[in-house]
């Protein structure tokens, strides 16, 4: 999920003083990080998928004394936390997760526990550019802008980054803690029945305001504001509204690596899950490794594979109808990121940080090198939904030419400094099939509980099973949830065995 714009909401609040701070719509932090303690006899656990969900589940389960084996299709752990390296001057860019706020309790907690190098992901005082409906305008670092649309007075004074708050802040205050069993509160439940666009139109948002919101973080979910639940939009704004954003200096892939370094159990890399069978006493996972078919049997399995992948893996006996519906119907947003490296950073000379909001083919831009040393600079086009599919389907050369041309609508002096380009296209990766889950109208209340539910001896983790979906925090939160589920189940089984 994008984070480049939301941090400015915070800056705006800082610059507006404490009165504005008290206005901040809030969501409770995750509530607690599971600090599970040994309970019951140690169990043999197989974790499928070494993204942050699988890794954090394995880490917490090992701490509680269980024996854990991880099966991962790739050579390396990390999944959607993937740092793209190999640019000139040792520069790098994130292929997946970009940044996180300090109230993402699980992400913040682990990066601190592991003493990873946290730094802010923005630079105070740098502005952004917008190019919407053919009009180009500067967006000041606090979100104020001379927006060339007919807006209501409230929309005008909100500026670009706080535009969603004009219509959502009242609801954002009610979000509370999505980890609680009775979530969402009654005051929000009906919002899940309408799309974000319908919600905005029903409340009188002008076309100009909707254009601005569509160009911001909500526009990078699913296939536009029509496709996402209003409840999910309110939730997304709430869980990204409270803090400035941070990143790991040197690359976010240090977080999955830190988990790997601390795990003792077997890590079966380049091992692709092919089938899952369970009975009353255990689960058998069939996977291919180096061309060979292998099996592993465990007391319990943590399935931390994206549902889009799990959908095509045979499971016996079949999952419940509710679970299968969640697996079939929850969808991932396609995302294509195109990175162009330049010999220098002309945008920074104009006091611009490289962020751009557009309704062009490139959708949005940011500069991964904002806080990196070196004279070279990288600009990234970050597209979601149909634009991601369209850009992803182009030849490398055509895409590079188009992205460079469209970036020129935002920043000057790029052509002569352009050096090279590379692309990350999540929907074409066979082990991801998309970037992050989006919830269509009806799905947050209808499918999230089923996505989380245990099926016999199989427990489900992954960003798609968390209210913090699309965030590292969601993956980590879900890993902690399943570790807790398994630990409790093992305690109950131990008591039952003793009482026989
Ligand atoms: C473009 C993009 C932008 C993002 N921006 C942010 C952001 O700014 N901030 C933030 O906090 N989060 C962000 N996220 C979200 C965050 O990266 C994810 O929520 C999180 O990393 C998901 O972790 P996971 O463990 O649920 O899934 P994954 O990371 O997808 O892990 C699943 C694992 O399963 C493996 N696998 C798949 N199929 C098989 C198989 N058959 N057999 C064995 N293994 C298999 C995969 O290789 C992978 O390692 C972003 C993600 C993307 C893609």
CSV table of C-alpha atoms in Angstrom, one decimal, residues 52-54 56-57 106 179 460-466 473-483:
chain,number,residue,atom,x,y,z
A,52,UNK,CA,6.2,-11.9,7.0
A,53,UNK,CA,3.1,-13.8,8.0
A,54,UNK,CA,4.7,-17.2,7.8
A,56,UNK,CA,6.4,-14.2,12.3
A,57,UNK,CA,4.2,-17.3,13.0
A,106,UNK,CA,3.6,-5.3,15.0
A,179,UNK,CA,-8.9,-7.3,16.1
A,460,UNK,CA,-4.5,-19.2,8.1
A,461,UNK,CA,-2.2,-16.2,8.1
A,462,UNK,CA,-1.3,-13.6,5.5
A,463,UNK,CA,-2.2,-10.0,4.9
A,464,UNK,CA,-5.5,-11.1,3.3
A,465,UNK,CA,-6.6,-12.4,6.7
A,466,UNK,CA,-6.1,-9.1,8.6
A,473,UNK,CA,1.4,-5.0,9.9
A,474,UNK,CA,-1.4,-7.2,8.7
A,475,UNK,CA,0.9,-10.0,7.8
A,476,UNK,CA,2.7,-9.8,11.1
A,477,UNK,CA,-0.5,-9.5,13.1
A,478,UNK,CA,-1.9,-12.6,11.4
A,479,UNK,CA,1.3,-14.5,12.1
A,480,UNK,CA,0.9,-13.7,15.8
A,481,UNK,CA,-2.8,-14.6,15.7
A,482,UNK,CA,-2.1,-18.1,14.3
A,483,UNK,CA,0.8,-18.7,16.6
